[in-house]
């Protein structure tokens, strides 16, 4: 493999963000143009793909952990029925006010991934996010960081490195 681990933020990178709402049901989960194919293509150059996502909607009791897991199972199936393209999904369920260590820009989820997969080679890994807090977390952890937006999407970045 050319690269080791690809850390992806979810909302705003893989799927469209909902304005002021949380995705509690897969019917509201809409892949950003090109992101689904990008993930499959990126899997051919990365050893692992890991999602790290803040999901404060759980702390707000707008959705349950189970609701989130169903969304993630359906997302995995939509990406590939044949194999599990995303190796692991870490989520932070806490409220921002709880000041936990896992909510980005905290690096608790990234540290947990390194504990779970000790072979992760941080210096040959990337984190892709759409928020400054994603980029801050990635930098503190030591991976290369990529900020995406409506123009420079995951798909465009993927095309530039594959
Ligand atoms: Mg995001």
PDB file of C-alpha atoms and ligand atoms in Angstrom:
ATOM      1  CA  UNK A   1       0.000   0.000   0.000  1.00  0.00           C
ATOM      2  CA  UNK A   2       1.099   3.538  -0.713  1.00  0.00           C
ATOM      3  CA  UNK A   3      -0.411   4.929   2.478  1.00  0.00           C
ATOM      4  CA  UNK A   4      -1.339   3.590   5.881  1.00  0.00           C
ATOM      5  CA  UNK A   5      -4.536   4.867   7.490  1.00  0.00           C
ATOM      6  CA  UNK A   6      -7.135   7.289   6.189  1.00  0.00           C
ATOM      7  CA  UNK A   7      -9.134   8.964   8.940  1.00  0.00           C
ATOM      8  CA  UNK A   8     -12.363  10.484   7.685  1.00  0.00           C
ATOM      9  CA  UNK A   9     -14.743  12.861   9.337  1.00  0.00           C
ATOM     10  CA  UNK A  10     -18.303  11.917   8.339  1.00  0.00           C
ATOM     11  CA  UNK A  11     -20.695  14.867   8.070  1.00  0.00           C
ATOM     12  CA  UNK A  12     -19.541  17.266   5.366  1.00  0.00           C
ATOM     13  CA  UNK A  13     -16.968  14.799   4.019  1.00  0.00           C
ATOM     14  CA  UNK A  14     -18.887  11.610   3.210  1.00  0.00           C
ATOM     15  CA  UNK A  15     -22.468  12.831   3.496  1.00  0.00           C
ATOM     16  CA  UNK A  16     -24.169  16.180   3.235  1.00  0.00           C
ATOM     17  CA  UNK A  17     -24.677  18.033   6.475  1.00  0.00           C
ATOM     18  CA  UNK A  18     -28.219  18.793   7.503  1.00  0.00           C
ATOM     19  CA  UNK A  19     -28.668  22.386   8.556  1.00  0.00           C
ATOM     20  CA  UNK A  20     -29.322  22.445  12.303  1.00  0.00           C
ATOM     21  CA  UNK A  21     -30.404  18.798  12.356  1.00  0.00           C
ATOM     22  CA  UNK A  22     -28.875  15.409  13.018  1.00  0.00           C
ATOM     23  CA  UNK A  23     -29.030  12.359  10.788  1.00  0.00           C
ATOM     24  CA  UNK A  24     -31.094  10.011  12.901  1.00  0.00           C
ATOM     25  CA  UNK A  25     -32.304   7.854  10.004  1.00  0.00           C
ATOM     26  CA  UNK A  26     -30.540   6.607   6.874  1.00  0.00           C
ATOM     27  CA  UNK A  27     -33.254   8.155   4.691  1.00  0.00           C
ATOM     28  CA  UNK A  28     -31.665  11.519   5.551  1.00  0.00           C
ATOM     29  CA  UNK A  29     -28.159  10.299   4.721  1.00  0.00           C
ATOM     30  CA  UNK A  30     -27.114  11.651   1.339  1.00  0.00           C
ATOM     31  CA  UNK A  31     -23.644  10.890  -0.025  1.00  0.00           C
ATOM     32  CA  UNK A  32     -21.792  13.954  -1.256  1.00  0.00           C
ATOM     33  CA  UNK A  33     -21.272  13.707  -5.018  1.00  0.00           C
ATOM     34  CA  UNK A  34     -18.419  11.300  -5.726  1.00  0.00           C
ATOM     35  CA  UNK A  35     -17.724  10.403  -2.096  1.00  0.00           C
ATOM     36  CA  UNK A  36     -18.970   6.826  -2.320  1.00  0.00           C
ATOM     37  CA  UNK A  37     -16.733   5.972  -5.287  1.00  0.00           C
ATOM     38  CA  UNK A  38     -13.903   7.934  -3.712  1.00  0.00           C
ATOM     39  CA  UNK A  39     -13.995   5.738  -0.604  1.00  0.00           C
ATOM     40  CA  UNK A  40     -13.869   2.565  -2.700  1.00  0.00           C
ATOM     41  CA  UNK A  41     -10.973   3.945  -4.744  1.00  0.00           C
ATOM     42  CA  UNK A  42      -9.101   5.172  -1.669  1.00  0.00           C
ATOM     43  CA  UNK A  43      -9.379   1.678  -0.199  1.00  0.00           C
ATOM     44  CA  UNK A  44      -6.987   0.532  -2.921  1.00  0.00           C
ATOM     45  CA  UNK A  45      -4.209   2.849  -1.704  1.00  0.00           C
ATOM     46  CA  UNK A  46      -4.805   2.867   2.076  1.00  0.00           C
ATOM     47  CA  UNK A  47      -4.398  -0.072   4.458  1.00  0.00           C
ATOM     48  CA  UNK A  48      -7.283   1.107   6.580  1.00  0.00           C
ATOM     49  CA  UNK A  49     -10.113   3.609   6.484  1.00  0.00           C
ATOM     50  CA  UNK A  50     -11.404   4.771   9.860  1.00  0.00           C
ATOM     51  CA  UNK A  51     -14.207   7.253  10.519  1.00  0.00           C
ATOM     52  CA  UNK A  52     -13.981   9.620  13.480  1.00  0.00           C
ATOM     53  CA  UNK A  53     -17.207  11.546  13.966  1.00  0.00           C
ATOM     54  CA  UNK A  54     -18.683  13.868  16.599  1.00  0.00           C
ATOM     55  CA  UNK A  55     -22.317  12.913  17.162  1.00  0.00           C
ATOM     56  CA  UNK A  56     -23.595  15.301  19.786  1.00  0.00           C
ATOM     57  CA  UNK A  57     -27.172  14.391  18.828  1.00  0.00           C
ATOM     58  CA  UNK A  58     -26.782  11.376  21.120  1.00  0.00           C
ATOM     59  CA  UNK A  59     -25.863  13.565  24.100  1.00  0.00           C
ATOM     60  CA  UNK A  60     -28.848  15.772  23.251  1.00  0.00           C
ATOM     61  CA  UNK A  61     -31.031  12.632  23.252  1.00  0.00           C
ATOM     62  CA  UNK A  62     -32.193  13.357  19.706  1.00  0.00           C
ATOM     63  CA  UNK A  63     -30.973   9.928  18.681  1.00  0.00           C
ATOM     64  CA  UNK A  64     -29.767   6.778  20.381  1.00  0.00           C
ATOM     65  CA  UNK A  65     -26.491   4.929  19.940  1.00  0.00           C
ATOM     66  CA  UNK A  66     -28.537   2.228  18.223  1.00  0.00           C
ATOM     67  CA  UNK A  67     -30.019   4.741  15.737  1.00  0.00           C
ATOM     68  CA  UNK A  68     -26.479   5.834  14.874  1.00  0.00           C
ATOM     69  CA  UNK A  69     -25.274   2.263  14.472  1.00  0.00           C
ATOM     70  CA  UNK A  70     -28.124   1.461  12.088  1.00  0.00           C
ATOM     71  CA  UNK A  71     -27.209   4.517   9.987  1.00  0.00           C
ATOM     72  CA  UNK A  72     -23.602   3.328   9.920  1.00  0.00           C
ATOM     73  CA  UNK A  73     -24.502  -0.254   8.982  1.00  0.00           C
ATOM     74  CA  UNK A  74     -26.590   1.021   6.070  1.00  0.00           C
ATOM     75  CA  UNK A  75     -23.819   3.392   5.022  1.00  0.00           C
ATOM     76  CA  UNK A  76     -21.355   0.459   4.974  1.00  0.00           C
ATOM     77  CA  UNK A  77     -23.783  -1.578   2.877  1.00  0.00           C
ATOM     78  CA  UNK A  78     -24.294   1.299   0.462  1.00  0.00           C
ATOM     79  CA  UNK A  79     -20.527   1.597  -0.037  1.00  0.00           C
ATOM     80  CA  UNK A  80     -20.007  -2.114  -0.575  1.00  0.00           C
ATOM     81  CA  UNK A  81     -22.144  -5.162   0.007  1.00  0.00           C
ATOM     82  CA  UNK A  82     -19.174  -7.441  -0.660  1.00  0.00           C
ATOM     83  CA  UNK A  83     -16.697  -6.228   1.918  1.00  0.00           C
ATOM     84  CA  UNK A  84     -16.448  -3.865   4.830  1.00  0.00           C
ATOM     85  CA  UNK A  85     -14.767  -0.863   3.283  1.00  0.00           C
ATOM     86  CA  UNK A  86     -14.624   1.153   6.503  1.00  0.00           C
ATOM     87  CA  UNK A  87     -12.522  -0.749   9.036  1.00  0.00           C
ATOM     88  CA  UNK A  88     -13.910   0.987  12.103  1.00  0.00           C
ATOM     89  CA  UNK A  89     -16.151   3.885  13.055  1.00  0.00           C
ATOM     90  CA  UNK A  90     -15.473   5.881  16.205  1.00  0.00           C
ATOM     91  CA  UNK A  91     -18.057   8.377  17.402  1.00  0.00           C
ATOM     92  CA  UNK A  92     -18.173  10.858  20.235  1.00  0.00           C
ATOM     93  CA  UNK A  93     -21.676  10.948  21.761  1.00  0.00           C
ATOM     94  CA  UNK A  94     -20.973  13.719  24.244  1.00  0.00           C
ATOM     95  CA  UNK A  95     -22.190  17.281  24.454  1.00  0.00           C
ATOM     96  CA  UNK A  96     -19.655  19.972  23.706  1.00  0.00           C
ATOM     97  CA  UNK A  97     -20.284  21.303  27.241  1.00  0.00           C
ATOM     98  CA  UNK A  98     -19.081  18.003  28.746  1.00  0.00           C
ATOM     99  CA  UNK A  99     -15.541  18.845  27.613  1.00  0.00           C
ATOM    100  CA  UNK A 100     -14.675  15.218  26.971  1.00  0.00           C
ATOM    101  CA  UNK A 101     -11.416  14.140  25.386  1.00  0.00           C
ATOM    102  CA  UNK A 102     -12.986  12.358  22.428  1.00  0.00           C
ATOM    103  CA  UNK A 103     -14.919  15.213  20.839  1.00  0.00           C
ATOM    104  CA  UNK A 104     -12.760  16.773  18.134  1.00  0.00           C
ATOM    105  CA  UNK A 105     -10.605  18.875  18.399  1.00  0.00           C
ATOM    106  CA  UNK A 106      -9.809  16.376  21.167  1.00  0.00           C
ATOM    107  CA  UNK A 107      -7.871  13.355  19.986  1.00  0.00           C
ATOM    108  CA  UNK A 108      -9.464  10.689  22.163  1.00  0.00           C
ATOM    109  CA  UNK A 109     -10.939   8.822  19.178  1.00  0.00           C
ATOM    110  CA  UNK A 110      -7.613   8.933  17.340  1.00  0.00           C
ATOM    111  CA  UNK A 111      -5.727   7.660  20.391  1.00  0.00           C
ATOM    112  CA  UNK A 112      -8.296   4.878  20.796  1.00  0.00           C
ATOM    113  CA  UNK A 113      -7.777   3.836  17.179  1.00  0.00           C
ATOM    114  CA  UNK A 114      -4.027   3.621  17.776  1.00  0.00           C
ATOM    115  CA  UNK A 115      -4.696   1.489  20.862  1.00  0.00           C
ATOM    116  CA  UNK A 116      -7.017  -0.781  18.864  1.00  0.00           C
ATOM    117  CA  UNK A 117      -4.726  -0.930  15.818  1.00  0.00           C
ATOM    118  CA  UNK A 118      -1.160  -0.540  17.142  1.00  0.00           C
ATOM    119  CA  UNK A 119       0.244  -0.988  13.633  1.00  0.00           C
ATOM    120  CA  UNK A 120      -1.133   2.384  12.495  1.00  0.00           C
ATOM    121  CA  UNK A 121       1.737   4.346  10.998  1.00  0.00           C
ATOM    122  CA  UNK A 122       0.832   7.905  11.988  1.00  0.00           C
ATOM    123  CA  UNK A 123       3.374   9.627   9.775  1.00  0.00           C
ATOM    124  CA  UNK A 124       1.998   7.867   6.680  1.00  0.00           C
ATOM    125  CA  UNK A 125      -1.640   8.572   7.510  1.00  0.00           C
ATOM    126  CA  UNK A 126      -4.115  11.306   6.632  1.00  0.00           C
ATOM    127  CA  UNK A 127      -7.153  12.880   8.215  1.00  0.00           C
ATOM    128  CA  UNK A 128      -9.758  14.474   5.970  1.00  0.00           C
ATOM    129  CA  UNK A 129     -12.295  16.837   7.517  1.00  0.00           C
ATOM    130  CA  UNK A 130     -14.405  19.865   6.709  1.00  0.00           C
ATOM    131  CA  UNK A 131     -14.054  21.674  10.056  1.00  0.00           C
ATOM    132  CA  UNK A 132     -11.154  23.463  11.678  1.00  0.00           C
ATOM    133  CA  UNK A 133     -11.649  21.184  14.679  1.00  0.00           C
ATOM    134  CA  UNK A 134     -10.970  18.131  12.489  1.00  0.00           C
ATOM    135  CA  UNK A 135      -7.767  19.674  11.222  1.00  0.00           C
ATOM    136  CA  UNK A 136      -6.677  20.651  14.743  1.00  0.00           C
ATOM    137  CA  UNK A 137      -7.241  17.090  15.957  1.00  0.00           C
ATOM    138  CA  UNK A 138      -5.331  15.612  13.032  1.00  0.00           C
ATOM    139  CA  UNK A 139      -2.383  17.948  13.550  1.00  0.00           C
ATOM    140  CA  UNK A 140      -2.215  17.197  17.270  1.00  0.00           C
ATOM    141  CA  UNK A 141      -2.266  13.482  16.522  1.00  0.00           C
ATOM    142  CA  UNK A 142       0.459  13.904  13.923  1.00  0.00           C
ATOM    143  CA  UNK A 143      -1.213  12.794  10.700  1.00  0.00           C
ATOM    144  CA  UNK A 144      -1.289  14.817   7.497  1.00  0.00           C
ATOM    145  CA  UNK A 145      -4.485  16.852   7.266  1.00  0.00           C
ATOM    146  CA  UNK A 146      -6.732  17.727   4.352  1.00  0.00           C
ATOM    147  CA  UNK A 147      -9.578  20.212   4.597  1.00  0.00           C
ATOM    148  CA  UNK A 148     -12.424  19.692   2.172  1.00  0.00           C
ATOM    149  CA  UNK A 149     -15.323  21.963   1.243  1.00  0.00           C
ATOM    150  CA  UNK A 150     -18.090  22.217  -1.359  1.00  0.00           C
ATOM    151  CA  UNK A 151     -15.551  22.705  -4.147  1.00  0.00           C
ATOM    152  CA  UNK A 152     -12.582  20.671  -2.990  1.00  0.00           C
ATOM    153  CA  UNK A 153     -14.391  17.455  -2.108  1.00  0.00           C
ATOM    154  CA  UNK A 154     -13.178  14.071  -0.916  1.00  0.00           C
ATOM    155  CA  UNK A 155     -13.556  12.891  -4.506  1.00  0.00           C
ATOM    156  CA  UNK A 156     -11.304  15.659  -5.850  1.00  0.00           C
ATOM    157  CA  UNK A 157      -8.651  14.973  -3.247  1.00  0.00           C
ATOM    158  CA  UNK A 158      -8.846  11.218  -3.952  1.00  0.00           C
ATOM    159  CA  UNK A 159      -8.307  11.844  -7.649  1.00  0.00           C
ATOM    160  CA  UNK A 160      -5.252  13.937  -6.855  1.00  0.00           C
ATOM    161  CA  UNK A 161      -3.464  11.240  -4.835  1.00  0.00           C
ATOM    162  CA  UNK A 162      -4.471   7.970  -6.503  1.00  0.00           C
TER     163      UNK A 162
HETATM  164 MG1  LIG B   1     -17.752  17.469   9.459  1.00  0.00          MG
END
